[in-house]
Each structure stands twice: as structure tokens, then as C-alpha cells.
Amino acid sequence: MIFLTIGTHEPFDRLVRAVDGWAARHPDVGLFAQVTPGGFQPRHMAFAHRLAPADYRARMDAARLIVAHAGMGSIITAMDRQRPILVMPRRGHLGETRNDHQWATVRRLEGTPGILVADDADALLARLDALAEGGFAGAQSLPPIAPYASDALIAAIRAAVFS
Amino acid sequence: MDRRPRVLAISSTGGHWVQLLRLMPAFDGADLVLATSDPAARADALAARAARGEAAPGFMTFPEANRWQKARLAAQLLRVAAILIAVRPDAIVSTGAAVGYFAIRLGRLMGAKGVWIDSIANVEELSMAGRKVAPHAHLWLTQWPELAEEGGPDFRGAVL
């Protein structure tokens, strides 16, 4: 099962269309998508507009691969659940989000174990094809992360709150 | 402070909320109200506090809005004012976005201390709300050391 998520704030047609097209060519692979009500609606995948947080995590846990926009909510949740994730950044100049912060995010994340980066739809489809050939065994899981923020950040906030 | 402080931890849904919940140890020993735009997040809010062995938090919601939705932002601002009057926090902690700016800005008028932690997603520059909140925040933070500077936000660590 592949779980596609694009966040709830804005559509991301470029990613949804690419994955939907891939789904049409791979009827043997189960896919589920979380997409926004505005924007392209999938024709070859089951989808929902909003998922309750527990449902969202369950979908991530059940997925062999998560495909997502490069939003920190999706990325941090995938890291927390130790699920492999393939991200494609929204671009500011394409009006997909407010500026190019997602592009900067993926430049930082590149090379992190368990996080695959595709800069555009072509790269994404090539990556999906390669992973599918190996039955998604090649999708490396993320190592575990600490449950909370760094001690120093927590301490700084506590100092302000309790002073 | 002799009594337990009352904290309002407020953020938009998605990445901002995921990051806010990773700050939970900061609120141990305080009375806590969590606020976000997704009512379905209530279960997560309660679970996050229970995981700390702390008393259940209050949970409040407000309408979501981005910078291009002026009418929604106005509705959000009014709702934030109502939340602040109901909660009367000693401190307001936010990871963004605009709602955090509203809460800290208005909260300051009520004597509340504002803590802004700019989203970890803002790698190259501070968010717009993060820039605007600066004169009103007691503690103004970025999660990237390269963005910390004299006259700019401090860096104290990150949520990851």
C-alpha cells in the first residue's frame, strides 16, 4: 500500500496527477490518497479530504511507502512512525505554496536515511518505478527519533513560562 | 511565580501543530490550554498531556485562515480575542502561523508573555508572522542557527 498525502491547506495538482497516473499504470499496487477538496481529484486511487489524526497515523503505519509534499507535518509524522517517505516539494513560483520554503527543506533533507527526495514529477515517477520493481523492499525505514524537542529548546521555553 | 502559570499553546494544524506537541515537556507543572483549527485534534491534545502525567488540558478551536483570506483572518482574530478573554493566560506559546501572531499581539495587551518558535520548515528565512511578532514577543526563536542574529530571533534548539 502506498499512502499519498498533500496536507490540508492547499491543492498540489502536480503531485496528485503524477501519482494518479502511476496508479493507473500499476493496478496491482494499492494506493490511498489524502487530497484537498479544491484541486485535482484522483481517478485511479481511493482518497479522502480530511483524516482524523489517528486515522492518518494508521494509514502511515500500514503503508510500505509514504509519498508526500515536503510539509513538516507529513515529514515529522513519518519520522515519528519510522515509515519510509518520498517527498516532492511544492514550488513558490508555481503558486503551490507561499514561497519556496519546501524546496529549501528538501535540500536540507537530501541524504537523510529513510527520506527520498524527488525534485519534480519525472524524478518522482522514476523513483516509484524503481521501488516497485523491488516490491518496495528498497524503501528504507527511518531510524527512531526522540519524542520531543531538544532539551535546550524546552528549557528556554520553560524559563519564559515560569519566570 | 507562586502559583501554577496558565499557558495557552496555540497553532495552525499540520506541521505547526505537530511541532507544538513536541514542546509538551515545556508545560509540565503549568495549567495548559491547547488551541488549533482542527476539532479532530482534541484526542491528540489530551493524549499528549496524559503522556506527561499531567492534568488534562483545555482544548479550544478557531477558524483556519491564510494571509490571502482577509475575511477569515478577521474571524480568526475575533475568535482569538474570545479565547484569550476566556483563558487569561500568563504565557502564550506558538509555532505559527498568523494565529500565533494574533494571540501574542493581543495577549500582550492583557499582560501575557509571548513565546514564538518559528516553524522548522522556515529554513532560509523567518516566516512573515514571525517577523511581525518580534516587537511583541518575550522570547523570539528560530529553529535554524543561521537565522539567529543581533536584532533577530535567538536560536535555542529545534523540535527535531
mmCIF file of C-alpha atoms in Angstrom:
data_model
loop_
_atom_site.group_PDB
_atom_site.id
_atom_site.type_symbol
_atom_site.label_atom_id
_atom_site.label_comp_id
_atom_site.label_asym_id
_atom_site.label_seq_id
_atom_site.Cartn_x
_atom_site.Cartn_y
_atom_site.Cartn_z
ATOM 1 C CA MET A 1 0.000 0.000 0.000
ATOM 2 C CA ILE A 2 1.236 3.481 -0.865
ATOM 3 C CA PHE A 3 -0.174 6.416 1.090
ATOM 4 C CA LEU A 4 -0.136 9.817 -0.634
ATOM 5 C CA THR A 5 -0.641 12.933 1.490
ATOM 6 C CA ILE A 6 -0.516 16.583 0.415
ATOM 7 C CA GLY A 7 -1.637 18.321 3.623
ATOM 8 C CA THR A 8 -4.943 20.086 4.144
ATOM 9 C CA HIS A 9 -4.020 23.692 3.368
ATOM 10 C CA GLU A 10 -3.664 23.853 -0.431
ATOM 11 C CA PRO A 11 -4.060 21.636 -3.527
ATOM 12 C CA PHE A 12 -0.968 20.155 -5.160
ATOM 13 C CA ASP A 13 -2.178 19.014 -8.564
ATOM 14 C CA ARG A 14 1.288 18.369 -9.982
ATOM 15 C CA LEU A 15 1.930 15.662 -7.370
ATOM 16 C CA VAL A 16 -1.579 14.195 -7.270
ATOM 17 C CA ARG A 17 -1.813 13.922 -11.073
ATOM 18 C CA ALA A 18 1.594 12.217 -11.250
ATOM 19 C CA VAL A 19 0.739 9.619 -8.613
ATOM 20 C CA ASP A 20 -2.762 9.098 -10.025
ATOM 21 C CA GLY A 21 -1.249 8.422 -13.456
ATOM 22 C CA TRP A 22 1.204 5.984 -11.891
ATOM 23 C CA ALA A 23 -1.677 4.255 -10.085
ATOM 24 C CA ALA A 24 -3.480 3.789 -13.428
ATOM 25 C CA ARG A 25 -0.389 2.035 -14.834
ATOM 26 C CA HIS A 26 0.039 -0.155 -11.736
ATOM 27 C CA PRO A 27 -3.366 -1.629 -10.890
ATOM 28 C CA ASP A 28 -1.640 -4.293 -8.812
ATOM 29 C CA VAL A 29 -0.425 -1.759 -6.238
ATOM 30 C CA GLY A 30 -2.868 -0.457 -3.602
ATOM 31 C CA LEU A 31 -2.848 3.304 -3.118
ATOM 32 C CA PHE A 32 -4.746 5.683 -0.857
ATOM 33 C CA ALA A 33 -4.569 9.458 -1.042
ATOM 34 C CA GLN A 34 -5.334 12.370 1.248
ATOM 35 C CA VAL A 35 -6.040 15.326 -1.051
ATOM 36 C CA THR A 36 -7.738 18.722 -0.701
ATOM 37 C CA PRO A 37 -11.341 19.300 -1.848
ATOM 38 C CA GLY A 38 -10.095 22.029 -4.196
ATOM 39 C CA GLY A 39 -7.837 20.821 -6.973
ATOM 40 C CA PHE A 40 -7.494 17.630 -8.977
ATOM 41 C CA GLN A 41 -9.436 14.648 -7.594
ATOM 42 C CA PRO A 42 -7.840 11.203 -8.177
ATOM 43 C CA ARG A 43 -9.449 8.861 -10.689
ATOM 44 C CA HIS A 44 -7.380 5.734 -10.028
ATOM 45 C CA MET A 45 -6.946 5.798 -6.264
ATOM 46 C CA ALA A 46 -9.265 5.788 -3.267
ATOM 47 C CA PHE A 47 -8.979 9.100 -1.432
ATOM 48 C CA ALA A 48 -10.253 11.258 1.414
ATOM 49 C CA HIS A 49 -10.147 15.001 2.054
ATOM 50 C CA ARG A 50 -9.549 15.010 5.799
ATOM 51 C CA LEU A 51 -8.310 12.258 8.027
ATOM 52 C CA ALA A 52 -8.580 12.329 11.805
ATOM 53 C CA PRO A 53 -5.056 12.286 13.265
ATOM 54 C CA ALA A 54 -5.348 8.673 14.486
ATOM 55 C CA ASP A 55 -6.601 7.550 11.071
ATOM 56 C CA TYR A 56 -3.766 9.459 9.356
ATOM 57 C CA ARG A 57 -1.178 7.716 11.525
ATOM 58 C CA ALA A 58 -2.828 4.328 10.928
ATOM 59 C CA ARG A 59 -2.595 4.891 7.158
ATOM 60 C CA MET A 60 1.061 5.778 7.531
ATOM 61 C CA ASP A 61 1.717 2.699 9.669
ATOM 62 C CA ALA A 62 0.052 0.440 7.086
ATOM 63 C CA ALA A 63 1.946 1.922 4.131
ATOM 64 C CA ARG A 64 5.090 0.428 2.629
ATOM 65 C CA LEU A 65 5.867 3.898 1.299
ATOM 66 C CA ILE A 66 4.510 7.364 2.014
ATOM 67 C CA VAL A 67 4.525 9.852 -0.848
ATOM 68 C CA ALA A 68 4.074 13.431 0.301
ATOM 69 C CA HIS A 69 4.543 17.119 -0.287
ATOM 70 C CA ALA A 70 7.572 18.370 1.618
ATOM 71 C CA GLY A 71 5.481 19.654 4.530
ATOM 72 C CA MET A 72 6.930 19.333 8.014
ATOM 73 C CA GLY A 73 3.716 17.833 9.392
ATOM 74 C CA SER A 74 3.952 14.888 6.982
ATOM 75 C CA ILE A 75 7.702 14.547 7.332
ATOM 76 C CA ILE A 76 7.818 14.692 11.139
ATOM 77 C CA THR A 77 4.909 12.246 11.434
ATOM 78 C CA ALA A 78 6.615 9.810 9.041
ATOM 79 C CA MET A 79 9.836 10.116 11.049
ATOM 80 C CA ASP A 80 7.937 9.579 14.276
ATOM 81 C CA ARG A 81 6.248 6.442 12.867
ATOM 82 C CA GLN A 82 9.506 5.292 11.221
ATOM 83 C CA ARG A 83 7.901 4.941 7.784
ATOM 84 C CA PRO A 84 9.864 5.497 4.573
ATOM 85 C CA ILE A 85 8.824 8.679 2.808
ATOM 86 C CA LEU A 86 9.294 10.057 -0.695
ATOM 87 C CA VAL A 87 8.751 13.815 -0.839
ATOM 88 C CA MET A 88 8.270 16.269 -3.690
ATOM 89 C CA PRO A 89 8.476 19.986 -2.830
ATOM 90 C CA ARG A 90 5.740 22.463 -3.605
ATOM 91 C CA ARG A 91 7.193 25.387 -5.580
ATOM 92 C CA GLY A 92 6.523 29.037 -4.827
ATOM 93 C CA HIS A 93 6.816 30.205 -8.433
ATOM 94 C CA LEU A 94 4.138 27.666 -9.431
ATOM 95 C CA GLY A 95 1.775 29.046 -6.788
ATOM 96 C CA GLU A 96 1.761 25.734 -4.932
ATOM 97 C CA THR A 97 2.648 27.374 -1.620
ATOM 98 C CA ARG A 98 3.507 30.842 -0.347
ATOM 99 C CA ASN A 99 7.262 30.775 -1.104
ATOM 100 C CA ASP A 100 9.986 28.235 -1.850
ATOM 101 C CA HIS A 101 10.461 27.007 1.714
ATOM 102 C CA GLN A 102 9.649 23.409 0.730
ATOM 103 C CA TRP A 103 12.462 23.481 -1.826
ATOM 104 C CA ALA A 104 14.839 24.639 0.907
ATOM 105 C CA THR A 105 13.504 21.900 3.189
ATOM 106 C CA VAL A 106 14.282 19.109 0.718
ATOM 107 C CA ARG A 107 17.748 20.470 0.050
ATOM 108 C CA ARG A 108 18.358 20.059 3.785
ATOM 109 C CA LEU A 109 16.754 16.624 3.999
ATOM 110 C CA GLU A 110 18.522 15.089 1.000
ATOM 111 C CA GLY A 111 20.650 12.178 2.086
ATOM 112 C CA THR A 112 18.781 11.603 5.357
ATOM 113 C CA PRO A 113 18.216 7.840 5.743
ATOM 114 C CA GLY A 114 14.596 6.956 5.080
ATOM 115 C CA ILE A 115 13.745 10.205 3.305
ATOM 116 C CA LEU A 116 13.776 10.144 -0.504
ATOM 117 C CA VAL A 117 13.577 13.399 -2.426
ATOM 118 C CA ALA A 118 12.141 13.882 -5.921
ATOM 119 C CA ASP A 119 12.513 17.411 -7.257
ATOM 120 C CA ASP A 120 9.787 17.036 -9.864
ATOM 121 C CA ALA A 121 7.173 14.648 -11.254
ATOM 122 C CA ASP A 122 9.604 12.914 -13.632
ATOM 123 C CA ALA A 123 12.004 12.158 -10.805
ATOM 124 C CA LEU A 124 9.112 11.003 -8.628
ATOM 125 C CA LEU A 125 7.783 8.573 -11.255
ATOM 126 C CA ALA A 126 11.260 7.196 -11.911
ATOM 127 C CA ARG A 127 11.710 6.611 -8.197
ATOM 128 C CA LEU A 128 8.307 4.913 -7.858
ATOM 129 C CA ASP A 129 9.066 2.643 -10.844
ATOM 130 C CA ALA A 130 12.425 1.655 -9.357
ATOM 131 C CA LEU A 131 10.921 0.920 -5.950
ATOM 132 C CA ALA A 132 8.001 -1.029 -7.428
ATOM 133 C CA GLU A 133 10.401 -3.297 -9.288
ATOM 134 C CA GLY A 134 11.849 -4.370 -5.983
ATOM 135 C CA GLY A 135 8.438 -4.768 -4.356
ATOM 136 C CA PHE A 136 9.177 -1.643 -2.264
ATOM 137 C CA ALA A 137 11.720 -3.619 -0.269
ATOM 138 C CA GLY A 138 14.196 -0.920 -1.160
ATOM 139 C CA ALA A 139 12.272 1.737 0.749
ATOM 140 C CA GLN A 140 14.475 2.201 3.768
ATOM 141 C CA SER A 141 12.784 2.983 7.070
ATOM 142 C CA LEU A 142 13.810 5.962 9.121
ATOM 143 C CA PRO A 143 15.745 5.476 12.322
ATOM 144 C CA PRO A 144 13.800 6.330 15.505
ATOM 145 C CA ILE A 145 13.644 9.948 16.613
ATOM 146 C CA ALA A 146 13.271 11.406 20.103
ATOM 147 C CA PRO A 147 9.640 12.069 21.063
ATOM 148 C CA TYR A 148 10.163 15.716 21.956
ATOM 149 C CA ALA A 149 12.137 18.817 21.044
ATOM 150 C CA SER A 150 15.733 19.317 22.164
ATOM 151 C CA ASP A 151 16.329 19.830 25.903
ATOM 152 C CA ALA A 152 17.756 23.288 25.291
ATOM 153 C CA LEU A 153 14.644 24.477 23.447
ATOM 154 C CA ILE A 154 12.354 23.050 26.138
ATOM 155 C CA ALA A 155 14.449 24.745 28.837
ATOM 156 C CA ALA A 156 14.300 28.115 27.064
ATOM 157 C CA ILE A 157 10.503 27.943 26.817
ATOM 158 C CA ARG A 158 10.152 26.822 30.448
ATOM 159 C CA ALA A 159 12.303 29.720 31.589
ATOM 160 C CA ALA A 160 9.959 32.159 29.844
ATOM 161 C CA VAL A 161 6.750 30.455 31.025
ATOM 162 C CA PHE A 162 7.740 30.008 34.669
ATOM 163 C CA SER A 163 9.513 33.315 35.259
ATOM 164 C CA MET B 1 5.640 32.862 40.239
ATOM 165 C CA ASP B 2 3.952 31.289 43.298
ATOM 166 C CA ARG B 3 1.045 29.613 41.600
ATOM 167 C CA ARG B 4 0.982 27.375 38.534
ATOM 168 C CA PRO B 5 1.182 29.538 35.410
ATOM 169 C CA ARG B 6 -1.595 29.226 32.861
ATOM 170 C CA VAL B 7 -0.298 28.610 29.342
ATOM 171 C CA LEU B 8 -2.126 28.930 26.035
ATOM 172 C CA ALA B 9 -0.310 26.852 23.405
ATOM 173 C CA ILE B 10 -1.809 27.755 20.030
ATOM 174 C CA SER B 11 -1.032 26.913 16.408
ATOM 175 C CA SER B 12 -2.473 26.144 12.977
ATOM 176 C CA THR B 13 -2.976 22.492 12.008
ATOM 177 C CA GLY B 14 -0.451 20.371 10.168
ATOM 178 C CA GLY B 15 3.238 20.931 10.681
ATOM 179 C CA HIS B 16 2.776 23.777 13.158
ATOM 180 C CA TRP B 17 0.643 21.558 15.424
ATOM 181 C CA VAL B 18 2.952 18.542 15.142
ATOM 182 C CA GLN B 19 5.817 20.794 16.253
ATOM 183 C CA LEU B 20 3.773 22.351 19.085
ATOM 184 C CA LEU B 21 3.038 18.913 20.575
ATOM 185 C CA ARG B 22 6.762 18.134 20.547
ATOM 186 C CA LEU B 23 7.145 21.004 23.064
ATOM 187 C CA MET B 24 4.909 19.349 25.693
ATOM 188 C CA PRO B 25 7.654 18.905 28.352
ATOM 189 C CA ALA B 26 7.874 22.708 28.463
ATOM 190 C CA PHE B 27 4.395 22.815 30.004
ATOM 191 C CA ASP B 28 4.867 20.285 32.818
ATOM 192 C CA GLY B 29 3.711 21.910 36.032
ATOM 193 C CA ALA B 30 1.614 24.555 34.263
ATOM 194 C CA ASP B 31 -2.113 24.681 33.580
ATOM 195 C CA LEU B 32 -2.464 24.224 29.842
ATOM 196 C CA VAL B 33 -4.967 25.111 27.158
ATOM 197 C CA LEU B 34 -4.200 23.864 23.642
ATOM 198 C CA ALA B 35 -5.812 25.570 20.659
ATOM 199 C CA THR B 36 -5.782 24.673 16.973
ATOM 200 C CA SER B 37 -8.090 24.828 13.950
ATOM 201 C CA ASP B 38 -8.948 21.115 13.641
ATOM 202 C CA PRO B 39 -11.541 19.864 16.168
ATOM 203 C CA ALA B 40 -10.400 16.293 15.471
ATOM 204 C CA ALA B 41 -7.074 17.134 17.114
ATOM 205 C CA ARG B 42 -8.712 17.059 20.565
ATOM 206 C CA ALA B 43 -7.793 13.387 21.097
ATOM 207 C CA ASP B 44 -4.134 14.088 20.318
ATOM 208 C CA ALA B 45 -4.132 17.084 22.657
ATOM 209 C CA LEU B 46 -5.478 15.032 25.544
ATOM 210 C CA ALA B 47 -3.130 12.129 24.803
ATOM 211 C CA ALA B 48 -0.092 14.425 24.632
ATOM 212 C CA ARG B 49 -0.799 15.748 28.145
ATOM 213 C CA ALA B 50 -1.657 12.332 29.543
ATOM 214 C CA ALA B 51 1.709 11.062 28.249
ATOM 215 C CA ARG B 52 3.361 13.643 30.529
ATOM 216 C CA GLY B 53 1.342 12.506 33.532
ATOM 217 C CA GLU B 54 -0.162 15.977 33.719
ATOM 218 C CA ALA B 55 -3.736 17.149 34.299
ATOM 219 C CA ALA B 56 -5.927 17.203 31.201
ATOM 220 C CA PRO B 57 -5.567 20.363 29.114
ATOM 221 C CA GLY B 58 -8.327 22.626 27.919
ATOM 222 C CA PHE B 59 -8.862 22.348 24.154
ATOM 223 C CA MET B 60 -10.247 25.130 22.005
ATOM 224 C CA THR B 61 -10.581 25.683 18.279
ATOM 225 C CA PHE B 62 -10.596 28.622 15.891
ATOM 226 C CA PRO B 63 -11.251 29.014 12.152
ATOM 227 C CA GLU B 64 -8.289 28.365 9.867
ATOM 228 C CA ALA B 65 -7.106 31.227 7.621
ATOM 229 C CA ASN B 66 -4.095 32.114 5.487
ATOM 230 C CA ARG B 67 -2.764 35.525 4.591
ATOM 231 C CA TRP B 68 -4.868 35.803 1.423
ATOM 232 C CA GLN B 69 -8.202 35.187 3.144
ATOM 233 C CA LYS B 70 -8.879 38.557 4.725
ATOM 234 C CA ALA B 71 -12.411 37.840 5.951
ATOM 235 C CA ARG B 72 -11.308 34.551 7.510
ATOM 236 C CA LEU B 73 -8.375 36.278 9.185
ATOM 237 C CA ALA B 74 -10.790 38.786 10.723
ATOM 238 C CA ALA B 75 -12.957 35.932 12.026
ATOM 239 C CA GLN B 76 -9.836 34.232 13.366
ATOM 240 C CA LEU B 77 -8.726 37.392 15.137
ATOM 241 C CA LEU B 78 -12.109 37.785 16.840
ATOM 242 C CA ARG B 79 -12.054 34.155 17.940
ATOM 243 C CA VAL B 80 -8.515 34.530 19.317
ATOM 244 C CA ALA B 81 -9.674 37.522 21.355
ATOM 245 C CA ALA B 82 -12.529 35.445 22.772
ATOM 246 C CA ILE B 83 -10.118 32.606 23.622
ATOM 247 C CA LEU B 84 -7.759 34.997 25.391
ATOM 248 C CA ILE B 85 -10.575 36.513 27.441
ATOM 249 C CA ALA B 86 -11.786 33.045 28.428
ATOM 250 C CA VAL B 87 -8.364 31.623 29.237
ATOM 251 C CA ARG B 88 -6.487 34.701 30.589
ATOM 252 C CA PRO B 89 -3.097 33.046 30.099
ATOM 253 C CA ASP B 90 0.121 34.096 31.795
ATOM 254 C CA ALA B 91 2.056 32.888 28.773
ATOM 255 C CA ILE B 92 1.272 32.205 25.124
ATOM 256 C CA VAL B 93 3.393 29.776 23.136
ATOM 257 C CA SER B 94 3.031 29.411 19.375
ATOM 258 C CA THR B 95 4.770 27.724 16.452
ATOM 259 C CA GLY B 96 2.712 29.797 13.973
ATOM 260 C CA ALA B 97 1.210 30.758 11.774
ATOM 261 C CA ALA B 98 -0.780 34.040 11.731
ATOM 262 C CA VAL B 99 -2.961 32.863 14.619
ATOM 263 C CA GLY B 100 0.107 32.856 16.850
ATOM 264 C CA TYR B 101 0.865 36.429 15.892
ATOM 265 C CA PHE B 102 -2.705 37.448 16.773
ATOM 266 C CA ALA B 103 -2.574 35.614 20.103
ATOM 267 C CA ILE B 104 0.788 37.035 21.175
ATOM 268 C CA ARG B 105 -0.059 40.561 19.982
ATOM 269 C CA LEU B 106 -3.433 40.666 21.753
ATOM 270 C CA GLY B 107 -2.205 38.658 24.717
ATOM 271 C CA ARG B 108 0.455 41.237 25.404
ATOM 272 C CA LEU B 109 -2.280 43.830 25.978
ATOM 273 C CA MET B 110 -3.509 41.541 28.766
ATOM 274 C CA GLY B 111 -0.067 41.190 30.288
ATOM 275 C CA ALA B 112 0.703 37.722 28.893
ATOM 276 C CA LYS B 113 4.249 36.776 27.874
ATOM 277 C CA GLY B 114 4.550 35.627 24.257
ATOM 278 C CA VAL B 115 6.884 32.863 23.085
ATOM 279 C CA TRP B 116 7.293 32.440 19.305
ATOM 280 C CA ILE B 117 9.059 29.403 17.850
ATOM 281 C CA ASP B 118 9.304 29.811 14.083
ATOM 282 C CA SER B 119 8.494 26.624 12.182
ATOM 283 C CA ILE B 120 11.355 24.256 11.383
ATOM 284 C CA ALA B 121 10.106 24.448 7.790
ATOM 285 C CA ASN B 122 11.430 28.014 7.544
ATOM 286 C CA VAL B 123 14.991 27.109 6.729
ATOM 287 C CA GLU B 124 16.138 30.129 4.757
ATOM 288 C CA GLU B 125 14.138 32.974 6.246
ATOM 289 C CA LEU B 126 11.799 33.689 9.125
ATOM 290 C CA SER B 127 8.065 33.473 8.404
ATOM 291 C CA MET B 128 6.091 36.667 7.810
ATOM 292 C CA ALA B 129 4.180 36.202 11.082
ATOM 293 C CA GLY B 130 7.491 35.502 12.796
ATOM 294 C CA ARG B 131 8.901 38.819 11.600
ATOM 295 C CA LYS B 132 5.771 40.757 12.590
ATOM 296 C CA VAL B 133 5.547 39.263 16.084
ATOM 297 C CA ALA B 134 9.103 40.325 17.035
ATOM 298 C CA PRO B 135 8.363 43.553 18.953
ATOM 299 C CA HIS B 136 5.593 41.805 20.914
ATOM 300 C CA ALA B 137 7.253 38.528 21.902
ATOM 301 C CA HIS B 138 9.059 37.956 25.184
ATOM 302 C CA LEU B 139 11.024 35.094 23.603
ATOM 303 C CA TRP B 140 11.503 35.062 19.838
ATOM 304 C CA LEU B 141 13.072 31.933 18.373
ATOM 305 C CA THR B 142 14.144 30.385 15.084
ATOM 306 C CA GLN B 143 14.976 26.670 14.786
ATOM 307 C CA TRP B 144 17.931 27.305 12.461
ATOM 308 C CA PRO B 145 21.142 28.763 13.906
ATOM 309 C CA GLU B 146 21.960 30.510 10.620
ATOM 310 C CA LEU B 147 18.838 32.656 11.010
ATOM 311 C CA ALA B 148 19.760 33.858 14.502
ATOM 312 C CA GLU B 149 21.388 37.275 14.606
ATOM 313 C CA GLU B 150 21.722 40.544 16.503
ATOM 314 C CA GLY B 151 18.349 42.244 16.245
ATOM 315 C CA GLY B 152 16.895 38.964 15.049
ATOM 316 C CA PRO B 153 15.486 35.846 16.671
ATOM 317 C CA ASP B 154 17.508 33.668 19.005
ATOM 318 C CA PHE B 155 18.385 30.037 18.417
ATOM 319 C CA ARG B 156 17.954 27.685 21.358
ATOM 320 C CA GLY B 157 17.364 24.360 19.651
ATOM 321 C CA ALA B 158 14.860 22.619 17.402
ATOM 322 C CA VAL B 159 11.867 20.313 17.598
ATOM 323 C CA LEU B 160 13.861 17.536 15.914
#
